[in-house]
Coordinates of C-alpha atoms in Angstrom, one line a residue:
Chain A
X1 CA 50.9 33.1 -20.8
X2 CA 50.8 29.3 -19.9
X3 CA 47.9 27.2 -18.6
X4 CA 49.2 27.5 -15.0
X5 CA 49.4 31.2 -15.0
X6 CA 46.0 31.5 -16.6
X7 CA 44.5 29.3 -14.0
X8 CA 46.1 31.2 -11.1
X9 CA 44.8 34.5 -12.5
X10 CA 41.3 33.1 -13.0
X11 CA 41.3 31.6 -9.5
X12 CA 42.3 34.9 -7.8
X13 CA 39.8 36.9 -10.0
X14 CA 37.0 34.4 -9.1
X15 CA 37.6 34.1 -5.4
X16 CA 38.8 37.6 -4.6
X17 CA 38.0 39.9 -7.5
X18 CA 41.6 41.0 -7.7
X19 CA 43.4 41.4 -11.0
X20 CA 47.2 41.3 -11.4
X21 CA 48.3 44.8 -10.5
X22 CA 51.5 44.8 -12.5
X23 CA 54.0 42.8 -14.4
X24 CA 55.9 41.6 -11.3
X25 CA 52.7 40.2 -10.0
X26 CA 52.2 38.0 -13.1
X27 CA 55.9 36.9 -12.9
X28 CA 55.6 36.0 -9.2
X29 CA 52.3 34.3 -9.7
X30 CA 54.0 32.0 -12.2
X31 CA 56.5 31.1 -9.5
X32 CA 53.7 29.5 -7.5
X33 CA 54.6 26.5 -9.6
X34 CA 57.8 26.3 -7.4
X35 CA 55.6 26.5 -4.3
X36 CA 53.6 23.5 -5.5
X37 CA 56.8 21.6 -6.3
X38 CA 58.2 22.3 -2.9
X39 CA 55.1 20.9 -1.3
X40 CA 55.2 17.9 -3.6
X41 CA 58.8 17.2 -2.6
X42 CA 57.8 17.0 1.0
X43 CA 55.0 14.5 0.6
X44 CA 55.8 11.3 2.4
X45 CA 59.0 12.6 3.9
X46 CA 57.6 13.9 7.2
X47 CA 55.9 11.7 9.7
X48 CA 55.3 13.0 13.2
X49 CA 53.9 10.9 15.9
X50 CA 52.1 13.6 17.7
X51 CA 50.6 15.7 14.9
X52 CA 48.6 17.7 15.0
X53 CA 49.9 19.6 18.0
X54 CA 49.8 23.2 18.8
X55 CA 52.7 25.5 18.1
X56 CA 52.4 27.1 21.5
X57 CA 52.7 23.7 23.1
X58 CA 55.8 23.0 21.0
X59 CA 57.3 26.3 22.2
X60 CA 56.8 25.2 25.8
X61 CA 58.1 21.6 25.1
X62 CA 61.3 22.8 23.6
X63 CA 62.0 25.9 25.6
X64 CA 65.2 26.9 27.3
X65 CA 65.3 25.5 30.9
X66 CA 66.4 27.9 33.6
Chain B
X1 CA 83.3 63.7 16.7
X2 CA 81.6 61.4 19.2
X3 CA 79.2 63.0 21.6
X4 CA 76.2 62.5 23.8
X5 CA 74.2 60.8 21.0
X6 CA 77.0 58.2 20.6
X7 CA 76.5 56.6 24.0
X8 CA 74.4 53.5 24.5
X9 CA 70.8 53.5 25.7
X10 CA 71.9 52.2 29.1
X11 CA 74.5 54.8 29.4
X12 CA 72.0 57.5 28.4
X13 CA 69.4 56.3 30.9
X14 CA 72.0 56.0 33.7
X15 CA 73.4 59.5 32.9
X16 CA 70.0 61.1 33.1
X17 CA 69.1 59.3 36.3
X18 CA 72.4 60.3 38.0
X19 CA 72.1 63.9 36.9
X20 CA 75.2 63.7 34.9
X21 CA 73.3 64.9 31.9
X22 CA 69.7 65.8 31.1
X23 CA 67.1 64.3 28.9
X24 CA 66.8 67.6 27.0
X25 CA 70.6 67.4 26.3
X26 CA 70.2 63.9 25.0
X27 CA 67.3 64.9 22.8
X28 CA 69.1 67.9 21.3
X29 CA 72.2 65.8 20.7
X30 CA 70.1 63.3 18.7
X31 CA 68.4 66.2 16.8
X32 CA 71.7 67.7 15.8
X33 CA 72.6 64.4 14.0
X34 CA 69.1 64.1 12.6
X35 CA 69.1 67.7 11.2
X36 CA 72.5 67.1 9.6
X37 CA 72.1 63.7 8.1
X38 CA 68.4 62.8 7.7
X39 CA 68.0 64.7 4.4
X40 CA 70.4 62.1 3.0
X41 CA 69.4 59.0 5.0
X42 CA 65.6 59.6 5.1
X43 CA 65.1 57.5 8.2
X44 CA 62.7 59.9 9.9
X45 CA 59.3 60.7 8.2
X46 CA 57.6 62.8 10.9
X47 CA 58.5 64.5 14.2
X48 CA 56.8 65.9 17.3
X49 CA 59.5 68.2 18.7
X50 CA 57.4 70.3 21.1
X51 CA 55.8 67.3 22.8
X52 CA 59.3 65.6 23.0
X53 CA 60.8 68.7 24.6
X54 CA 58.0 68.8 27.1
X55 CA 58.5 65.1 27.9
X56 CA 62.3 65.7 28.3
X57 CA 61.7 68.6 30.7
X58 CA 59.3 66.4 32.7
X59 CA 61.9 63.7 33.0
X60 CA 64.5 66.2 34.1
X61 CA 62.1 67.7 36.6
X62 CA 61.5 64.2 38.0
X63 CA 65.3 63.7 38.5
X64 CA 65.5 67.0 40.3
X65 CA 62.7 65.8 42.6
X66 CA 64.5 62.5 43.3
X67 CA 61.9 60.5 41.4
X68 CA 63.0 57.7 39.1
X69 CA 60.5 56.9 36.4
X70 CA 62.0 53.6 35.5
X71 CA 64.9 51.8 33.8
X72 CA 64.6 54.0 30.6
X73 CA 64.1 57.3 32.4
X74 CA 64.4 60.2 30.1
X75 CA 65.6 58.3 27.0
X76 CA 64.3 59.8 23.7
X77 CA 63.1 57.2 21.2
X78 CA 61.6 56.9 17.7
X79 CA 60.0 53.8 16.3
X80 CA 59.0 52.2 13.1
X81 CA 55.9 54.0 12.0
X82 CA 53.5 51.1 12.7
X83 CA 53.3 51.3 16.5
X84 CA 50.0 52.9 17.2
X85 CA 49.7 55.9 19.6
X86 CA 46.1 57.1 20.0
X87 CA 45.5 60.2 18.0
X88 CA 49.0 60.3 16.5
X89 CA 50.0 59.6 12.9
X90 CA 50.9 56.0 12.0
X91 CA 51.4 55.7 8.3
X92 CA 52.6 52.1 8.2
X93 CA 54.9 53.3 5.4
X94 CA 52.0 53.5 2.9
X95 CA 50.1 56.1 0.9
X96 CA 47.0 54.2 1.9
X97 CA 47.6 55.2 5.5
X98 CA 49.2 58.5 5.0
X99 CA 46.7 60.2 7.4
X100 CA 45.8 57.3 9.6
X101 CA 45.5 58.2 13.3
X102 CA 44.6 55.1 15.4
X103 CA 42.4 55.2 18.5
X104 CA 44.5 52.8 20.5
X105 CA 48.1 52.8 21.8
X106 CA 50.3 49.7 21.4
X107 CA 51.0 47.9 24.6
X108 CA 54.8 48.1 23.9
X109 CA 54.6 51.9 23.7
X110 CA 52.7 52.0 27.0
X111 CA 55.3 49.8 28.6
X112 CA 58.2 51.9 27.3
X113 CA 56.5 55.1 28.5
X114 CA 55.9 53.5 31.9
X115 CA 59.6 52.8 32.1
X116 CA 60.4 56.5 31.5
X117 CA 61.0 56.7 27.7
X118 CA 59.3 59.0 25.3
X119 CA 58.8 59.1 21.5
X120 CA 59.8 62.0 19.3
X121 CA 59.3 60.8 15.7
X122 CA 58.0 58.2 13.3
X123 CA 60.5 56.2 11.3
X124 CA 60.5 55.2 7.6
X125 CA 59.8 51.6 6.9
X126 CA 58.9 49.3 4.0
X127 CA 55.3 49.7 2.9
X128 CA 53.2 47.6 5.4
X129 CA 56.5 46.0 6.6
X130 CA 56.7 44.0 3.4
X131 CA 60.2 44.3 2.0
X132 CA 63.7 43.3 3.2
X133 CA 65.5 46.3 1.5
X134 CA 64.2 49.7 2.6
X135 CA 62.5 50.8 -0.7
X136 CA 59.5 53.0 -0.2
X137 CA 57.4 54.4 -3.0
X138 CA 55.5 57.0 -0.8
X139 CA 58.1 58.4 1.6
X140 CA 61.2 57.7 -0.4
X141 CA 63.8 55.0 -0.1
X142 CA 65.8 54.8 3.2
X143 CA 69.5 55.1 2.6
X144 CA 72.3 53.3 4.4
X145 CA 74.3 55.7 6.6
X146 CA 77.5 53.7 5.8
X147 CA 77.2 54.0 2.1
X148 CA 74.1 55.9 0.8
X149 CA 73.4 54.0 -2.5
X150 CA 73.2 50.7 -0.5
X151 CA 70.1 49.2 1.1
X152 CA 69.4 49.6 4.8
X153 CA 67.7 46.3 5.1
X154 CA 64.0 46.2 5.9
X155 CA 61.4 46.3 6.7
X156 CA 62.5 48.3 9.8
X157 CA 64.7 50.4 7.5
X158 CA 64.3 53.7 9.5
X159 CA 64.9 51.9 12.8
X160 CA 68.3 50.5 11.7
X161 CA 69.4 53.7 9.9
X162 CA 68.3 56.0 12.7
X163 CA 70.1 54.1 15.4
X164 CA 73.2 53.8 13.3
X165 CA 73.2 57.6 12.4
X166 CA 72.8 58.5 16.1
X167 CA 69.3 60.0 15.7
X168 CA 68.1 58.0 18.7
X169 CA 69.2 55.3 21.2
X170 CA 66.7 52.6 20.4
X171 CA 64.0 52.0 17.9
X172 CA 61.3 49.3 17.9
X173 CA 61.2 47.3 14.7
X174 CA 59.0 44.4 13.7
X175 CA 60.2 41.0 12.4
X176 CA 58.1 38.7 10.2
X177 CA 60.9 37.3 8.1
X178 CA 64.0 39.2 9.3
X179 CA 62.8 42.8 9.5
X180 CA 64.6 43.6 12.7
X181 CA 67.7 41.5 12.1
X182 CA 68.3 42.6 8.5
X183 CA 68.4 46.4 9.1
X184 CA 70.4 45.7 12.2
X185 CA 72.9 43.8 10.1
X186 CA 73.0 46.2 7.2
X187 CA 73.3 49.3 9.4
X188 CA 75.8 48.0 11.9
X189 CA 73.5 48.0 15.0
X190 CA 72.2 45.3 17.3
X191 CA 68.7 43.9 16.7
X192 CA 66.7 41.3 18.7
X193 CA 63.8 39.2 17.4
X194 CA 62.3 37.6 20.5
X195 CA 60.6 34.2 20.7
X196 CA 57.2 34.1 19.0
X197 CA 54.6 35.2 21.6
X198 CA 57.2 36.8 23.9
X199 CA 56.1 40.4 23.3
X200 CA 52.6 41.7 22.9
X201 CA 51.5 42.8 19.5
X202 CA 48.4 44.7 20.6
X203 CA 48.3 48.0 18.7
X204 CA 50.9 47.0 16.2
X205 CA 50.1 46.9 12.5
X206 CA 49.6 43.2 11.6
X207 CA 51.3 41.5 8.6
X208 CA 51.4 37.8 9.4
X209 CA 50.0 37.0 12.8
X210 CA 51.8 33.7 13.0
X211 CA 55.2 35.2 12.2
X212 CA 55.0 38.8 13.5
X213 CA 57.4 39.8 16.3
X214 CA 58.2 43.0 18.1
X215 CA 61.7 43.8 19.2
X216 CA 64.4 46.5 19.7
X217 CA 67.2 47.8 17.5
X218 CA 69.9 49.5 19.6
X219 CA 73.6 50.1 20.0
X220 CA 74.4 47.1 22.1
X221 CA 73.1 43.7 23.2
X222 CA 72.9 45.0 26.7
X223 CA 70.6 47.8 25.5
X224 CA 68.4 45.2 23.9
X225 CA 68.3 43.2 27.1
X226 CA 67.0 46.2 29.1
X227 CA 64.3 47.0 26.5
X228 CA 63.2 43.4 26.3
X229 CA 62.8 43.2 30.1
X230 CA 60.5 46.2 29.8
X231 CA 58.4 45.2 26.9
X232 CA 58.1 41.3 27.3
X233 CA 55.4 39.5 29.1
X234 CA 51.8 38.6 28.9
X235 CA 49.3 41.2 27.8
X236 CA 45.5 40.6 28.3
X237 CA 45.0 42.7 25.2
X238 CA 47.0 40.2 23.1
X239 CA 45.8 36.7 24.1
X240 CA 48.5 35.2 22.0
X241 CA 51.2 36.7 24.2
X242 CA 53.0 34.2 26.4
X243 CA 52.6 33.9 30.2
X244 CA 56.2 32.7 30.4
X245 CA 57.9 34.7 33.3
X246 CA 60.1 37.6 32.2
X247 CA 63.6 37.5 33.7
X248 CA 65.8 40.6 34.1
X249 CA 67.7 39.8 30.9
X250 CA 70.8 41.8 31.8
X251 CA 71.6 39.4 34.6
X252 CA 72.5 36.7 32.0
X253 CA 75.2 38.9 30.6
X254 CA 78.3 37.6 32.5
X255 CA 80.6 37.4 29.5
X256 CA 81.6 33.9 30.4
X257 CA 81.1 31.5 27.5
X258 CA 82.8 28.5 29.1
X259 CA 80.6 25.5 28.3
X260 CA 78.6 27.2 25.7
X261 CA 78.2 25.0 22.6
X262 CA 78.0 26.9 19.3
X263 CA 76.7 25.3 16.1
X264 CA 77.4 26.5 12.6
X265 CA 75.1 25.1 9.9
X266 CA 76.9 23.6 6.9
X267 CA 73.8 23.6 4.7
X268 CA 71.5 26.5 3.4
X269 CA 72.9 29.4 5.4
X270 CA 76.2 29.6 3.6
X271 CA 74.9 28.7 0.1
X272 CA 76.2 31.4 -2.2
X273 CA 77.8 33.3 0.6
X274 CA 80.3 36.0 -0.2
X275 CA 83.9 35.5 1.0
X276 CA 84.1 38.7 3.1
X277 CA 80.9 37.6 5.0
X278 CA 82.2 34.1 5.7
X279 CA 85.5 35.6 6.8
X280 CA 83.8 37.9 9.2
X281 CA 81.7 35.1 10.7
X282 CA 84.8 32.9 11.1
X283 CA 86.6 35.8 12.9
X284 CA 83.6 36.2 15.2
X285 CA 83.6 32.5 16.0
X286 CA 87.3 32.8 17.0
X287 CA 86.3 35.6 19.4
X288 CA 83.6 33.3 21.0
X289 CA 86.1 30.5 21.3
X290 CA 88.4 32.9 23.0
X291 CA 85.7 33.4 25.6
X292 CA 85.4 29.6 26.2
X293 CA 82.8 28.5 23.7
X294 CA 83.2 25.4 21.6
X295 CA 82.3 25.3 17.9
X296 CA 80.9 22.4 15.9
X297 CA 79.6 22.3 12.4
X298 CA 76.8 20.1 11.1
X299 CA 73.8 20.0 8.7
X300 CA 70.5 21.4 10.0
X301 CA 67.5 19.1 9.6
X302 CA 64.1 20.0 8.1
X303 CA 65.3 23.1 6.2
X304 CA 63.2 22.2 3.1
X305 CA 60.1 21.9 5.2
X306 CA 60.8 25.1 7.0
X307 CA 61.3 27.0 3.7
X308 CA 58.2 25.6 2.0
X309 CA 55.8 25.9 5.0
X310 CA 57.2 29.3 6.2
X311 CA 56.6 30.9 2.8
X312 CA 53.1 29.8 2.7
X313 CA 52.1 31.1 6.1
X314 CA 53.4 34.6 5.6
X315 CA 51.9 35.1 2.1
X316 CA 48.5 33.7 3.0
X317 CA 48.1 35.7 6.2
X318 CA 49.0 39.0 4.5
X319 CA 46.5 38.4 1.8
X320 CA 43.1 39.0 3.5
X321 CA 44.5 42.1 5.4
X322 CA 45.1 43.8 2.1
X323 CA 42.3 42.3 -0.1
X324 CA 40.1 45.4 -0.1
X325 CA 42.9 47.8 -1.1
X326 CA 44.2 45.2 -3.6
X327 CA 40.7 45.4 -5.3
X328 CA 40.1 49.1 -4.9
X329 CA 43.5 50.8 -5.2
X330 CA 46.3 48.4 -6.1
X331 CA 48.4 51.1 -7.7
X332 CA 48.8 52.8 -4.3
X333 CA 51.3 50.0 -3.5
X334 CA 54.8 49.8 -4.8
X335 CA 54.9 47.2 -7.5
X336 CA 57.2 45.0 -5.4
X337 CA 54.6 45.0 -2.6
X338 CA 51.4 44.3 -4.5
X339 CA 53.3 42.0 -6.9
X340 CA 54.6 39.8 -4.1
X341 CA 51.2 39.8 -2.3
X342 CA 49.2 38.9 -5.4
X343 CA 50.1 35.1 -5.6
X344 CA 49.1 34.7 -1.9
X345 CA 45.5 34.8 -3.0
X346 CA 45.9 31.6 -5.0
X347 CA 47.4 29.4 -2.4
X348 CA 45.0 26.7 -1.3
X349 CA 43.6 26.8 2.2
X350 CA 44.6 23.2 2.7
X351 CA 48.3 24.1 2.0
X352 CA 48.0 26.9 4.6
X353 CA 46.5 24.6 7.2
X354 CA 49.1 21.9 6.6
X355 CA 51.9 24.5 7.0
X356 CA 50.4 25.7 10.3
X357 CA 49.6 22.3 11.7
X358 CA 53.1 21.1 10.9
X359 CA 54.7 24.1 12.7
X360 CA 54.7 22.5 16.1
X361 CA 55.9 19.1 15.1
X362 CA 58.7 20.6 12.9
X363 CA 59.9 22.8 15.7
X364 CA 59.9 19.8 18.1
X365 CA 61.8 17.6 15.7
X366 CA 64.3 20.4 14.8
X367 CA 64.9 21.3 18.5
X368 CA 65.3 17.7 19.6
X369 CA 68.1 17.1 17.0
X370 CA 69.8 20.5 17.0
X371 CA 69.7 21.6 20.6
X372 CA 70.9 18.2 21.8
X373 CA 74.2 19.1 20.1
X374 CA 74.5 22.8 20.6
X375 CA 73.2 25.7 22.7
X376 CA 73.2 28.3 20.0
X377 CA 73.3 28.5 16.2
X378 CA 75.5 31.1 14.5
X379 CA 75.2 32.2 10.9
X380 CA 75.7 35.4 8.9
X381 CA 72.5 37.5 9.1
X382 CA 72.8 38.3 5.4
X383 CA 75.0 35.9 3.5
X384 CA 76.1 38.2 0.8
X385 CA 77.7 41.6 0.7
X386 CA 75.0 44.3 0.7
X387 CA 73.4 45.0 -2.6
X388 CA 72.5 48.6 -3.7
X389 CA 69.0 50.0 -3.8
X390 CA 69.1 49.9 -7.5
X391 CA 70.2 46.3 -7.7
X392 CA 67.1 45.2 -5.7
X393 CA 64.6 47.6 -7.2
X394 CA 61.9 45.3 -8.5
X395 CA 59.6 48.2 -9.4
X396 CA 62.1 49.5 -12.0
X397 CA 64.5 46.7 -12.5
X398 CA 64.6 43.9 -15.1
X399 CA 63.0 40.4 -14.5
X400 CA 65.2 38.5 -12.1
X401 CA 65.7 41.4 -9.8
X402 CA 63.5 39.6 -7.3
X403 CA 66.1 36.9 -6.9
X404 CA 68.6 39.3 -5.4
X405 CA 65.8 41.0 -3.4
X406 CA 64.7 37.7 -1.8
X407 CA 68.3 36.6 -1.1
X408 CA 68.6 39.3 1.4
X409 CA 66.3 37.6 3.9
X410 CA 67.3 34.0 3.1
X411 CA 69.1 33.5 6.5
X412 CA 66.5 35.1 8.7
X413 CA 63.2 33.6 7.5
X414 CA 63.7 30.1 8.8
X415 CA 63.7 31.4 12.4
X416 CA 60.3 33.0 12.0
X417 CA 58.6 29.8 11.0
X418 CA 60.4 28.0 13.8
X419 CA 59.5 30.8 16.3
X420 CA 63.0 30.9 17.7
X421 CA 64.7 34.0 19.2
X422 CA 67.6 35.4 17.2
X423 CA 69.8 38.4 17.5
X424 CA 72.0 40.2 15.0
X425 CA 75.3 41.9 16.1
X426 CA 77.7 43.8 13.9
X427 CA 80.8 41.8 13.1
X428 CA 82.7 43.6 10.3
X429 CA 82.5 45.4 7.0
X430 CA 82.3 44.4 3.4
X431 CA 84.5 45.8 0.7
X432 CA 82.0 48.6 0.1
X433 CA 82.2 49.8 3.6
X434 CA 78.8 48.3 4.5
X435 CA 78.3 46.4 7.8
X436 CA 78.2 42.7 8.2
X437 CA 76.0 41.1 10.8
X438 CA 76.3 37.9 12.9
X439 CA 73.0 36.0 13.7
X440 CA 72.8 34.1 16.9
X441 CA 69.7 31.9 17.6
X442 CA 68.7 29.4 20.2
X443 CA 65.7 27.5 21.8
X444 CA 62.4 29.2 22.5
X445 CA 62.5 31.7 25.4
X446 CA 66.3 31.5 25.4
X447 CA 66.8 35.2 24.9
X448 CA 69.0 35.3 28.0
X449 CA 71.4 32.9 26.3
X450 CA 71.7 34.7 23.0
X451 CA 72.1 38.0 24.8
X452 CA 74.8 36.4 26.9
X453 CA 76.7 35.3 23.8
X454 CA 76.1 38.6 22.0
X455 CA 77.2 40.6 25.0
X456 CA 80.4 38.6 25.5
X457 CA 81.2 39.1 21.8
X458 CA 80.7 42.8 22.1
X459 CA 83.1 42.9 25.1
X460 CA 85.9 41.9 22.8
X461 CA 84.9 43.9 19.7
X462 CA 84.2 47.5 18.7
X463 CA 82.1 47.1 15.6
X464 CA 79.0 48.3 17.4
X465 CA 80.6 51.6 18.4
X466 CA 81.8 52.5 14.9
X467 CA 80.3 55.7 13.5
X468 CA 79.0 55.8 10.0
X469 CA 80.6 58.2 7.5
X470 CA 77.3 60.1 7.0
X471 CA 78.0 61.7 10.4
X472 CA 81.5 62.8 9.4
X473 CA 80.2 64.2 6.2
X474 CA 77.5 66.1 8.1
X475 CA 79.9 67.7 10.6

């Protein structure tokens, strides 16, 4: 098991008291590296003038007009 | 042979109201199919036949007394087993809730009852609504009525399979990443995920409160329109439900698509798509053009952000709901359920807050660019030919099985983060005889528009009336 997976398991155990329940859990926990990479890839690419704004307000702002 | 159980929900309701048939006859027609085919399909996991017959007789008595209970008068229904009815079983598809009897009744169930419908069974589903395939460790996998070894789609597996197999006229599903649209597509029925906040979620098992939606699976788009009119609208018991006025959705369905601009994404939604699926979508687009729609193709913006943020929100919100069971009894879950939930506990809160705070701005930017060009988006609901239950069985399959498993919902998940309404309608069959679905999405609160497009499409096609082979084999 690599350093990333060890750190993920330790974090979950420390904060939630939950151990990996099975092999797929360990495999999918390792894939969190892809989640981090996806977030990294977004950095600096999204600039919104009005953030933060509520999602409910956005639903109203973009809704279908009768 | 086609019979009373083959008609649409609207035809059933109208036939009862006019005295042409009785609610009891509808119920017994549904049960004849259920008794013959459910042992192989496994869509229904519990039934209440005595209460259902009493409700049917009451509906028929009302007709004889010239009383009309509502637009769903006397229609028997069964729902995904996560819609609470006080004192009745609601297993949520899990061993952990095998005997759970809630003390409250879901607002949507109350509204369907007030409109004249009644419930006779609980339907199989993915454990806690957490898979896109229909696997279930506790109650057994749900099987596709069109080809039994193949997936039904999930998580509303029993909802899709039961409507397809003519066990009922409409079933509620829930949709957090595609769980209404996927079984609709895989089972050859029509399924509508409304705009986020459109329908109350009070008394409905939560999975991801930002992404959860309640909606119908039924024979036709017009059936979905009638049900949505009944269940939509603000509910004081669910403060997140919208106060947006509820139109009578059937009035949008004029079958005239002149002036309707249809957009087909050229990125993401067709990546790795199978040829029969693409061909079915292209044929469907030609039908829409025949009704007057224009079609354009372009790249959708912000898809990387939608994918990254959407995945965070769902996984983090499911985690605390299940933390106690994940500590005390993790083996009660299927491995693919607990295994997929587990990483959610390690995602930083700052990521989650970023994903949520960007949701509004991403929607506004997406809508500004996309809906300036088109009125609706059209994609395959599932971009590949259906896989089998075995091919997507993470619990018993080799590493890598999860790739095929997750691919099933690749085309539906984006619309949950964006909060947009989307419908799936049947549009053909793959080489294995499994249905193919067409997904139609549009602006928030544009359910009338997608129902109009779906309804027009169903005027010129017959896919939604086709009967699955499991019924012929049962006869």
